[in-house]
Every structure is written in structure tokens, then in C-alpha cells.
């Protein structure tokens, strides 16, 4: 979450004072609560005719959370405007970019304005926090479970990075096996298992009529485990991606952990860099072993379904700093 908040506002979300008793919750708490609500299965999604009744009270509980988040964002906007008036140096973050553009959007009568941007920032927090961290946790678990793959990635990192301790964005392109590992992790353990679309018009797809307004649920997890598409679909085999193969935005729609088309995840470029850089740093700077219990019983790869697919048993591993 702090990666996102630094990128957007140049602050660490968790570094502020805790909210006073009975006071308004902080942005990070509002986002965490909203994430839990968003993950709760909602009968209204399956029976749109009764959606207005909000039977589980989810919409009712979400409203105050979003309102709190937007109030905090208002304060961040206001503070930045004061900083600008006081000629503080620019931070070059998303907040600066929005304030630089705001006047232009107003002049053009654009649909983008302060209110839609606050919605986007809130969406980015909810959609962008657990997705990347869960992917890294699954990757570490898969590598600890497959030591020969772990050794191969570490070998590649040693060849490319040598004694360098800081992994840089430009290094990612030189690490094809690490890229293949990340693809294989996102194929087997896509942090977002399903995504929802609505048909804007009645369309025919492969002989089926999909009426306008239909909610379509895309099961990413099932596409990634389809034996008609993948050889040994349940096997962790990064090598399958070494020939170039599918990419996250390939038209073949085989590997779709970020969705696809016009609504493809807007955080893909950030998630791509974050996951590769953090994983590369963890693997290059440390040696990893499992605690005794997991050594004996194996890593529990059971999935827990929520807004993201997380590990039912959170991964525990022991790190030992490497001498580089
Ligand atoms: C490994 C990490 C991530 C995965 C697997 C992931 C996956 C997804 C998926 C499957 C969707 C739905 C796309 C569709 O409907 O076709 C989505 C949407 C979205 N993601 Fe991500 N995401 C990740 C990271 C991020 C990050 C870091 C951010 C924020 C910077 C982010 C922001 C969003 C937003 C705002 C949407 C909604 C886009 C829209 O509806 O137009 N995601 N993501």
C-alpha cells in the first residue's frame, strides 16, 4: 500500500498518527475495510432484480468508507495546493500530475475531474494493494516448493546482476527466466480469480445470444487451468514460457491474469515492475529455507478465495542474508 501512496501523494499511508478513538478512520483502514466488503459475495450480482434492496447491507456499509476515503483525499489535495502557494518544490507524483492537468480538463469540458480522480485513486488502492503482495507470496511459496526452479532463477540473477545489490528496472529485460516464473505464478495463482463485465448491447458469441445488460463473469482461474489450452495445466513449469509464448496482453487470451481488452488492469505496468523487482531483490539478496514443520509436511498451497486468491496458510520462510 505504501508503494501506491508514495507514487500518488509522496507519503507513507501507515506513517500518520493513529485515528483518535471514535474519530474518523485513516485512509489505509478505510481501504482495508472496503477491500473486505468488496470481497463479500453479493447476492445482488447474481439477482440484479433485487439489487436495489441491498439485502446484505453491503452498499450501505461501503458508502461511509468511500466518503471517509474521499475526505482524506480532499485534505491531501488542499495541503498540496497550500504547498504550491508556499513555492515548495514539486513532488512529481500523481497528485502533482492531476493538479497540473486539472485546469486543462475544465477548459475542455472533460469527464475527468477532481471527483472522478478521487474515485480512481480509491479504486487503485483497493485493486492494487493485495494483488501484487499476494503474487509475490505465491511466487516465493512455489519456488520454495520447487527448489530446482529456485536454483535456476538464482543462477540467472547471479549471472546478470553479479555482486550488484540493487536490482533496477532495466535489469528485468535481461531476466527471461524470472519473467517466465512470474508468468507461471500468475497462471496458476491469479490473484484476481474472476472479473465481471456487462454487455452494452445484445451480441452473438459462438452461437450464443448475450442480451444487453447481461452480467458476464470471466473465470480467469479456470482459463489458466484448461487442459485444452495448457499441457499439464496443474504443473508448475516456468519453462513453458521460455519460447516467448503468451504475454499478458496477447490476443490469444490464454494468459489473462490482468483481464483483457479495454478494461485490462490499469495497474499492469506498475504491478509488472513491482513484482519482478521485489522478487528479484528477495532472491538475490537472501537464501530462503522453510521452517522445520513445512519441510516435513510440505508447503500448504491451498487457496483462500476472497477479493484476491490468497494462501489459506500464510507462507512462513526463513531468510539468510547472502554475501554478494
Ligand atoms: C499482480 C497484480 C495485479 C493483478 C493480478 C491485477 C488484476 C486485475 C484484473 C484481473 C482486473 C480486471 C480487468 C478486467 O476486467 O478485464 C484488474 C482491474 C483493475 N486493476 Fe489490477 N491487478 C494487479 C495490480 C494492480 C495495481 C498495482 C493497480 C493499481 C495501481 C491495479 C488497479 C486496477 C484497477 C483500478 C482496475 C479496474 C480497471 C477498470 O475497471 O477499468 N491493479 N486488475
GROMACS .gro file of C-alpha atoms and ligand atoms in nm:
model
  367
    1UNK     CA    1   0.000   0.000   0.000
    2UNK     CA    2   0.287   0.235   0.075
    3UNK     CA    3   0.426   0.189  -0.278
    4UNK     CA    4   0.094   0.320  -0.412
    5UNK     CA    5   0.061   0.604  -0.162
    6UNK     CA    6   0.415   0.722  -0.229
    7UNK     CA    7   0.353   0.712  -0.603
    8UNK     CA    8   0.028   0.906  -0.566
    9UNK     CA    9   0.095   1.153  -0.282
   10UNK     CA   10   0.461   1.103  -0.176
   11UNK     CA   11   0.354   0.990   0.172
   12UNK     CA   12   0.356   0.657   0.355
   13UNK     CA   13  -0.004   0.575   0.436
   14UNK     CA   14   0.075   0.394   0.756
   15UNK     CA   15   0.312   0.657   0.894
   16UNK     CA   16   0.049   0.907   1.014
   17UNK     CA   17  -0.083   0.917   1.374
   18UNK     CA   18  -0.346   0.651   1.452
   19UNK     CA   19  -0.706   0.779   1.429
   20UNK     CA   20  -0.835   0.912   1.761
   21UNK     CA   21  -1.084   0.688   1.947
   22UNK     CA   22  -1.426   0.737   1.785
   23UNK     CA   23  -1.258   0.958   1.524
   24UNK     CA   24  -1.257   0.911   1.150
   25UNK     CA   25  -1.066   0.611   1.022
   26UNK     CA   26  -0.743   0.667   0.827
   27UNK     CA   27  -0.717   0.605   0.452
   28UNK     CA   28  -0.537   0.276   0.499
   29UNK     CA   29  -0.809   0.144   0.736
   30UNK     CA   30  -1.087   0.264   0.504
   31UNK     CA   31  -0.919   0.085   0.212
   32UNK     CA   32  -0.871  -0.235   0.414
   33UNK     CA   33  -1.236  -0.238   0.524
   34UNK     CA   34  -1.356  -0.157   0.171
   35UNK     CA   35  -1.143  -0.447   0.039
   36UNK     CA   36  -1.314  -0.688   0.279
   37UNK     CA   37  -1.660  -0.562   0.181
   38UNK     CA   38  -1.576  -0.577  -0.190
   39UNK     CA   39  -1.472  -0.941  -0.141
   40UNK     CA   40  -1.800  -1.042   0.021
   41UNK     CA   41  -2.016  -1.240  -0.226
   42UNK     CA   42  -2.311  -1.015  -0.310
   43UNK     CA   43  -2.647  -1.174  -0.399
   44UNK     CA   44  -2.729  -0.858  -0.597
   45UNK     CA   45  -2.459  -0.954  -0.852
   46UNK     CA   46  -2.641  -1.279  -0.924
   47UNK     CA   47  -3.001  -1.149  -0.895
   48UNK     CA   48  -2.986  -0.791  -1.030
   49UNK     CA   49  -3.367  -0.761  -0.995
   50UNK     CA   50  -3.329  -0.742  -0.616
   51UNK     CA   51  -3.012  -0.528  -0.617
   52UNK     CA   52  -3.199  -0.216  -0.501
   53UNK     CA   53  -3.293  -0.392  -0.176
   54UNK     CA   54  -2.921  -0.425  -0.078
   55UNK     CA   55  -3.020  -0.731   0.128
   56UNK     CA   56  -2.677  -0.776   0.290
   57UNK     CA   57  -2.635  -0.404   0.357
   58UNK     CA   58  -2.305  -0.406   0.164
   59UNK     CA   59  -2.376  -0.087  -0.031
   60UNK     CA   60  -2.495   0.080   0.287
   61UNK     CA   61  -2.167  -0.005   0.468
   62UNK     CA   62  -1.948   0.083   0.168
   63UNK     CA   63  -2.089   0.439   0.141
   64UNK     CA   64  -1.930   0.580   0.463
   65UNK     CA   65  -1.596   0.411   0.382
   66UNK     CA   66  -1.578   0.576   0.042
   67UNK     CA   67  -1.690   0.907   0.193
   68UNK     CA   68  -1.408   0.888   0.453
   69UNK     CA   69  -1.152   0.800   0.186
   70UNK     CA   70  -1.267   1.091  -0.032
   71UNK     CA   71  -1.248   1.336   0.265
   72UNK     CA   72  -0.887   1.233   0.327
   73UNK     CA   73  -0.810   1.274  -0.043
   74UNK     CA   74  -0.968   1.624  -0.029
   75UNK     CA   75  -0.731   1.711   0.255
   76UNK     CA   76  -0.432   1.583   0.057
   77UNK     CA   77  -0.537   1.796  -0.243
   78UNK     CA   78  -0.585   2.101  -0.018
   79UNK     CA   79  -0.246   2.056   0.152
   80UNK     CA   80  -0.069   2.022  -0.183
   81UNK     CA   81  -0.231   2.344  -0.308
   82UNK     CA   82  -0.103   2.520   0.005
   83UNK     CA   83   0.245   2.375  -0.056
   84UNK     CA   84   0.232   2.510  -0.409
   85UNK     CA   85   0.131   2.854  -0.287
   86UNK     CA   86   0.428   2.842  -0.048
   87UNK     CA   87   0.653   2.760  -0.351
   88UNK     CA   88   0.751   2.419  -0.209
   89UNK     CA   89   0.947   2.212  -0.467
   90UNK     CA   90   0.725   1.983  -0.683
   91UNK     CA   91   0.696   1.620  -0.578
   92UNK     CA   92   0.636   1.490  -0.932
   93UNK     CA   93   0.381   1.237  -0.808
   94UNK     CA   94   0.030   1.163  -0.936
   95UNK     CA   95  -0.120   1.441  -0.725
   96UNK     CA   96   0.108   1.696  -0.896
   97UNK     CA   97   0.023   1.548  -1.237
   98UNK     CA   98  -0.352   1.579  -1.165
   99UNK     CA   99  -0.323   1.937  -1.037
  100UNK     CA  100  -0.116   2.031  -1.344
  101UNK     CA  101  -0.385   1.894  -1.575
  102UNK     CA  102  -0.699   1.996  -1.385
  103UNK     CA  103  -0.734   2.339  -1.545
  104UNK     CA  104  -0.694   2.188  -1.894
  105UNK     CA  105  -0.966   1.929  -1.823
  106UNK     CA  106  -1.204   2.201  -1.705
  107UNK     CA  107  -1.140   2.409  -2.020
  108UNK     CA  108  -1.203   2.108  -2.242
  109UNK     CA  109  -1.524   2.015  -2.056
  110UNK     CA  110  -1.364   1.671  -1.998
  111UNK     CA  111  -1.540   1.399  -1.798
  112UNK     CA  112  -1.222   1.371  -1.592
  113UNK     CA  113  -1.240   1.598  -1.288
  114UNK     CA  114  -1.146   1.603  -0.918
  115UNK     CA  115  -1.435   1.373  -0.831
  116UNK     CA  116  -1.356   1.105  -1.092
  117UNK     CA  117  -0.987   1.123  -0.997
  118UNK     CA  118  -1.074   1.060  -0.631
  119UNK     CA  119  -1.274   0.758  -0.747
  120UNK     CA  120  -0.974   0.638  -0.949
  121UNK     CA  121  -0.733   0.682  -0.655
  122UNK     CA  122  -0.969   0.485  -0.426
  123UNK     CA  123  -1.008   0.209  -0.689
  124UNK     CA  124  -0.632   0.191  -0.730
  125UNK     CA  125  -0.583   0.139  -0.357
  126UNK     CA  126  -0.845  -0.135  -0.337
  127UNK     CA  127  -0.737  -0.306  -0.661
  128UNK     CA  128  -0.362  -0.255  -0.632
  129UNK     CA  129  -0.260  -0.341  -0.275
  130UNK     CA  130  -0.318  -0.710  -0.208
  131UNK     CA  131  -0.289  -0.819  -0.573
  132UNK     CA  132   0.085  -0.757  -0.605
  133UNK     CA  133   0.178  -0.867  -0.250
  134UNK     CA  134  -0.021  -1.192  -0.285
  135UNK     CA  135   0.151  -1.266  -0.616
  136UNK     CA  136   0.492  -1.228  -0.450
  137UNK     CA  137   0.385  -1.459  -0.165
  138UNK     CA  138   0.262  -1.725  -0.412
  139UNK     CA  139   0.586  -1.692  -0.609
  140UNK     CA  140   0.801  -1.746  -0.301
  141UNK     CA  141   0.588  -2.045  -0.200
  142UNK     CA  142   0.608  -2.201  -0.548
  143UNK     CA  143   0.986  -2.152  -0.556
  144UNK     CA  144   1.037  -2.300  -0.209
  145UNK     CA  145   0.828  -2.596  -0.318
  146UNK     CA  146   1.033  -2.634  -0.639
  147UNK     CA  147   1.400  -2.596  -0.533
  148UNK     CA  148   1.536  -2.673  -0.882
  149UNK     CA  149   1.341  -2.376  -1.022
  150UNK     CA  150   1.460  -2.161  -0.730
  151UNK     CA  151   1.822  -2.252  -0.810
  152UNK     CA  152   1.773  -2.174  -1.179
  153UNK     CA  153   1.631  -1.825  -1.106
  154UNK     CA  154   1.907  -1.752  -0.858
  155UNK     CA  155   2.165  -1.867  -1.114
  156UNK     CA  156   2.020  -1.628  -1.371
  157UNK     CA  157   2.019  -1.342  -1.117
  158UNK     CA  158   2.383  -1.412  -1.027
  159UNK     CA  159   2.487  -1.418  -1.395
  160UNK     CA  160   2.305  -1.092  -1.477
  161UNK     CA  161   2.342  -0.892  -1.155
  162UNK     CA  162   2.667  -1.031  -1.016
  163UNK     CA  163   2.760  -0.850  -0.695
  164UNK     CA  164   2.513  -0.570  -0.754
  165UNK     CA  165   2.276  -0.546  -0.456
  166UNK     CA  166   2.022  -0.303  -0.603
  167UNK     CA  167   1.802  -0.450  -0.878
  168UNK     CA  168   1.700  -0.190  -1.135
  169UNK     CA  169   1.405  -0.166  -1.371
  170UNK     CA  170   1.635  -0.204  -1.672
  171UNK     CA  171   1.757  -0.542  -1.537
  172UNK     CA  172   1.415  -0.705  -1.578
  173UNK     CA  173   1.453  -0.736  -1.956
  174UNK     CA  174   1.776  -0.937  -1.900
  175UNK     CA  175   1.599  -1.189  -1.675
  176UNK     CA  176   1.386  -1.409  -1.906
  177UNK     CA  177   1.364  -1.700  -1.662
  178UNK     CA  178   1.242  -1.475  -1.379
  179UNK     CA  179   0.981  -1.336  -1.622
  180UNK     CA  180   0.874  -1.694  -1.703
  181UNK     CA  181   0.845  -1.772  -1.330
  182UNK     CA  182   0.621  -1.468  -1.275
  183UNK     CA  183   0.401  -1.568  -1.571
  184UNK     CA  184   0.371  -1.924  -1.440
  185UNK     CA  185   0.284  -1.798  -1.089
  186UNK     CA  186   0.015  -1.566  -1.227
  187UNK     CA  187  -0.118  -1.850  -1.444
  188UNK     CA  188  -0.155  -2.096  -1.156
  189UNK     CA  189  -0.236  -1.845  -0.882
  190UNK     CA  190  -0.400  -1.543  -1.046
  191UNK     CA  191  -0.462  -1.306  -0.756
  192UNK     CA  192  -0.790  -1.200  -0.922
  193UNK     CA  193  -0.982  -1.521  -0.999
  194UNK     CA  194  -1.290  -1.374  -1.164
  195UNK     CA  195  -1.378  -1.047  -1.327
  196UNK     CA  196  -1.718  -0.903  -1.416
  197UNK     CA  197  -1.833  -0.738  -1.738
  198UNK     CA  198  -2.169  -0.612  -1.861
  199UNK     CA  199  -2.288  -0.648  -2.222
  200UNK     CA  200  -2.352  -0.296  -2.353
  201UNK     CA  201  -2.551  -0.432  -2.646
  202UNK     CA  202  -2.700  -0.766  -2.747
  203UNK     CA  203  -2.426  -0.972  -2.913
  204UNK     CA  204  -2.380  -1.320  -3.061
  205UNK     CA  205  -2.076  -1.513  -2.939
  206UNK     CA  206  -2.009  -1.857  -3.086
  207UNK     CA  207  -2.379  -1.919  -3.142
  208UNK     CA  208  -2.490  -1.787  -2.802
  209UNK     CA  209  -2.703  -1.475  -2.769
  210UNK     CA  210  -2.591  -1.249  -2.487
  211UNK     CA  211  -2.866  -0.994  -2.424
  212UNK     CA  212  -2.787  -0.630  -2.350
  213UNK     CA  213  -2.730  -0.568  -1.978
  214UNK     CA  214  -2.620  -0.928  -1.905
  215UNK     CA  215  -2.355  -0.962  -1.636
  216UNK     CA  216  -2.072  -1.181  -1.763
  217UNK     CA  217  -1.838  -1.346  -1.517
  218UNK     CA  218  -1.498  -1.437  -1.661
  219UNK     CA  219  -1.333  -1.720  -1.467
  220UNK     CA  220  -0.964  -1.641  -1.511
  221UNK     CA  221  -0.858  -1.925  -1.282
  222UNK     CA  222  -1.041  -2.183  -1.500
  223UNK     CA  223  -0.897  -2.045  -1.828
  224UNK     CA  224  -0.548  -2.081  -1.679
  225UNK     CA  225  -0.609  -2.445  -1.579
  226UNK     CA  226  -0.782  -2.552  -1.904
  227UNK     CA  227  -0.623  -2.877  -2.029
  228UNK     CA  228  -0.728  -2.791  -2.388
  229UNK     CA  229  -0.504  -2.486  -2.370
  230UNK     CA  230  -0.216  -2.585  -2.142
  231UNK     CA  231  -0.006  -2.902  -2.125
  232UNK     CA  232  -0.004  -3.041  -1.769
  233UNK     CA  233  -0.211  -2.740  -1.654
  234UNK     CA  234  -0.169  -2.805  -1.281
  235UNK     CA  235   0.210  -2.840  -1.301
  236UNK     CA  236   0.443  -2.552  -1.204
  237UNK     CA  237   0.657  -2.532  -1.518
  238UNK     CA  238   0.801  -2.185  -1.596
  239UNK     CA  239   0.984  -2.340  -1.896
  240UNK     CA  240   0.654  -2.337  -2.088
  241UNK     CA  241   0.701  -1.960  -2.127
  242UNK     CA  242   1.067  -1.967  -2.233
  243UNK     CA  243   0.988  -1.984  -2.605
  244UNK     CA  244   0.832  -1.635  -2.591
  245UNK     CA  245   0.480  -1.783  -2.583
  246UNK     CA  246   0.186  -1.593  -2.442
  247UNK     CA  247   0.214  -1.248  -2.294
  248UNK     CA  248  -0.017  -1.068  -2.052
  249UNK     CA  249  -0.178  -0.870  -2.332
  250UNK     CA  250  -0.154  -1.131  -2.611
  251UNK     CA  251  -0.455  -1.150  -2.841
  252UNK     CA  252  -0.473  -1.530  -2.789
  253UNK     CA  253  -0.632  -1.463  -2.444
  254UNK     CA  254  -0.463  -1.768  -2.287
  255UNK     CA  255  -0.276  -1.586  -2.012
  256UNK     CA  256  -0.516  -1.328  -1.869
  257UNK     CA  257  -0.430  -1.258  -1.501
  258UNK     CA  258  -0.482  -0.886  -1.570
  259UNK     CA  259  -0.805  -0.934  -1.770
  260UNK     CA  260  -0.803  -0.802  -2.123
  261UNK     CA  261  -0.938  -0.564  -2.382
  262UNK     CA  262  -1.036  -0.209  -2.299
  263UNK     CA  263  -1.078  -0.280  -1.929
  264UNK     CA  264  -0.746  -0.457  -1.881
  265UNK     CA  265  -0.593  -0.380  -1.538
  266UNK     CA  266  -0.465  -0.022  -1.543
  267UNK     CA  267  -0.203  -0.120  -1.285
  268UNK     CA  268  -0.037  -0.382  -1.512
  269UNK     CA  269   0.280  -0.178  -1.587
  270UNK     CA  270   0.325  -0.095  -1.216
  271UNK     CA  271   0.244  -0.449  -1.096
  272UNK     CA  272   0.482  -0.595  -1.357
  273UNK     CA  273   0.773  -0.385  -1.230
  274UNK     CA  274   0.686  -0.420  -0.859
  275UNK     CA  275   0.653  -0.800  -0.867
  276UNK     CA  276   0.973  -0.857  -1.070
  277UNK     CA  277   1.183  -0.608  -0.873
  278UNK     CA  278   1.074  -0.725  -0.527
  279UNK     CA  279   1.106  -1.091  -0.620
  280UNK     CA  280   1.450  -1.039  -0.776
  281UNK     CA  281   1.569  -0.849  -0.465
  282UNK     CA  282   1.437  -1.115  -0.226
  283UNK     CA  283   1.601  -1.396  -0.422
  284UNK     CA  284   1.931  -1.226  -0.499
  285UNK     CA  285   1.997  -1.084  -0.155
  286UNK     CA  286   1.879  -1.376   0.059
  287UNK     CA  287   1.886  -1.754   0.073
  288UNK     CA  288   1.550  -1.896   0.176
  289UNK     CA  289   1.457  -2.212   0.362
  290UNK     CA  290   1.132  -2.345   0.502
  291UNK     CA  291   1.072  -2.380   0.876
  292UNK     CA  292   1.101  -2.737   1.005
  293UNK     CA  293   0.727  -2.809   1.003
  294UNK     CA  294   0.683  -2.702   0.640
  295UNK     CA  295   1.000  -2.903   0.547
  296UNK     CA  296   0.836  -3.213   0.689
  297UNK     CA  297   0.480  -3.158   0.567
  298UNK     CA  298   0.542  -2.951   0.255
  299UNK     CA  299   0.417  -2.602   0.173
  300UNK     CA  300   0.039  -2.579   0.201
  301UNK     CA  301  -0.071  -2.438  -0.137
  302UNK     CA  302  -0.443  -2.437  -0.052
  303UNK     CA  303  -0.616  -2.128  -0.190
  304UNK     CA  304  -0.846  -1.897   0.002
  305UNK     CA  305  -1.097  -1.718  -0.217
  306UNK     CA  306  -1.173  -1.352  -0.141
  307UNK     CA  307  -1.125  -1.032  -0.340
  308UNK     CA  308  -0.787  -1.188  -0.416
  309UNK     CA  309  -0.691  -1.555  -0.404
  310UNK     CA  310  -0.455  -1.572  -0.110
  311UNK     CA  311  -0.274  -1.859   0.061
  312UNK     CA  312  -0.503  -2.029   0.314
  313UNK     CA  313  -0.195  -2.085   0.530
  314UNK     CA  314   0.023  -1.773   0.506
  315UNK     CA  315   0.376  -1.859   0.394
  316UNK     CA  316   0.649  -1.872   0.657
  317UNK     CA  317   1.009  -1.884   0.538
  318UNK     CA  318   1.349  -1.815   0.691
  319UNK     CA  319   1.580  -1.567   0.518
  320UNK     CA  320   1.960  -1.569   0.541
  321UNK     CA  321   2.147  -1.267   0.401
  322UNK     CA  322   2.387  -1.359   0.120
  323UNK     CA  323   2.738  -1.217   0.091
  324UNK     CA  324   2.739  -1.057  -0.251
  325LIG     C1  325  -0.035  -0.877  -0.975
  325LIG     C2  326  -0.107  -0.769  -0.960
  325LIG     C3  327  -0.242  -0.742  -1.022
  325LIG     C4  328  -0.330  -0.828  -1.081
  325LIG     C5  329  -0.318  -0.979  -1.100
  325LIG     C6  330  -0.444  -0.748  -1.124
  325LIG     C7  331  -0.555  -0.799  -1.191
  325LIG     C8  332  -0.662  -0.723  -1.235
  325LIG     C9  333  -0.775  -0.773  -1.308
  325LIG    C10  334  -0.798  -0.918  -1.349
  325LIG    C11  335  -0.858  -0.670  -1.332
  325LIG    C12  336  -0.991  -0.674  -1.408
  325LIG    C13  337  -0.963  -0.644  -1.555
  325LIG    C14  338  -1.078  -0.674  -1.646
  325LIG     O1  339  -1.193  -0.659  -1.601
  325LIG     O2  340  -1.055  -0.712  -1.762
  325LIG    C15  341  -0.798  -0.551  -1.273
  325LIG    C16  342  -0.855  -0.425  -1.276
  325LIG    C17  343  -0.801  -0.315  -1.216
  325LIG     N1  344  -0.677  -0.307  -1.156
  325LIG    FE1  345  -0.546  -0.459  -1.132
  325LIG     N2  346  -0.422  -0.618  -1.090
  325LIG    C18  347  -0.299  -0.609  -1.028
  325LIG    C19  348  -0.239  -0.494  -0.980
  325LIG    C20  349  -0.294  -0.369  -0.983
  325LIG    C21  350  -0.230  -0.248  -0.934
  325LIG    C22  351  -0.088  -0.241  -0.875
  325LIG    C23  352  -0.319  -0.146  -0.950
  325LIG    C24  353  -0.308  -0.001  -0.916
  325LIG    C25  354  -0.208   0.074  -0.943
  325LIG    C26  355  -0.439  -0.202  -1.010
  325LIG    C27  356  -0.551  -0.129  -1.041
  325LIG    C28  357  -0.661  -0.179  -1.107
  325LIG    C29  358  -0.781  -0.100  -1.137
  325LIG    C30  359  -0.806   0.046  -1.098
  325LIG    C31  360  -0.868  -0.186  -1.206
  325LIG    C32  361  -1.005  -0.153  -1.262
  325LIG    C33  362  -0.990  -0.112  -1.407
  325LIG    C34  363  -1.123  -0.085  -1.473
  325LIG     O3  364  -1.226  -0.139  -1.431
  325LIG     O4  365  -1.122  -0.012  -1.570
  325LIG     N3  366  -0.419  -0.338  -1.029
  325LIG     N4  367  -0.679  -0.585  -1.216
   0.00000   0.00000   0.00000
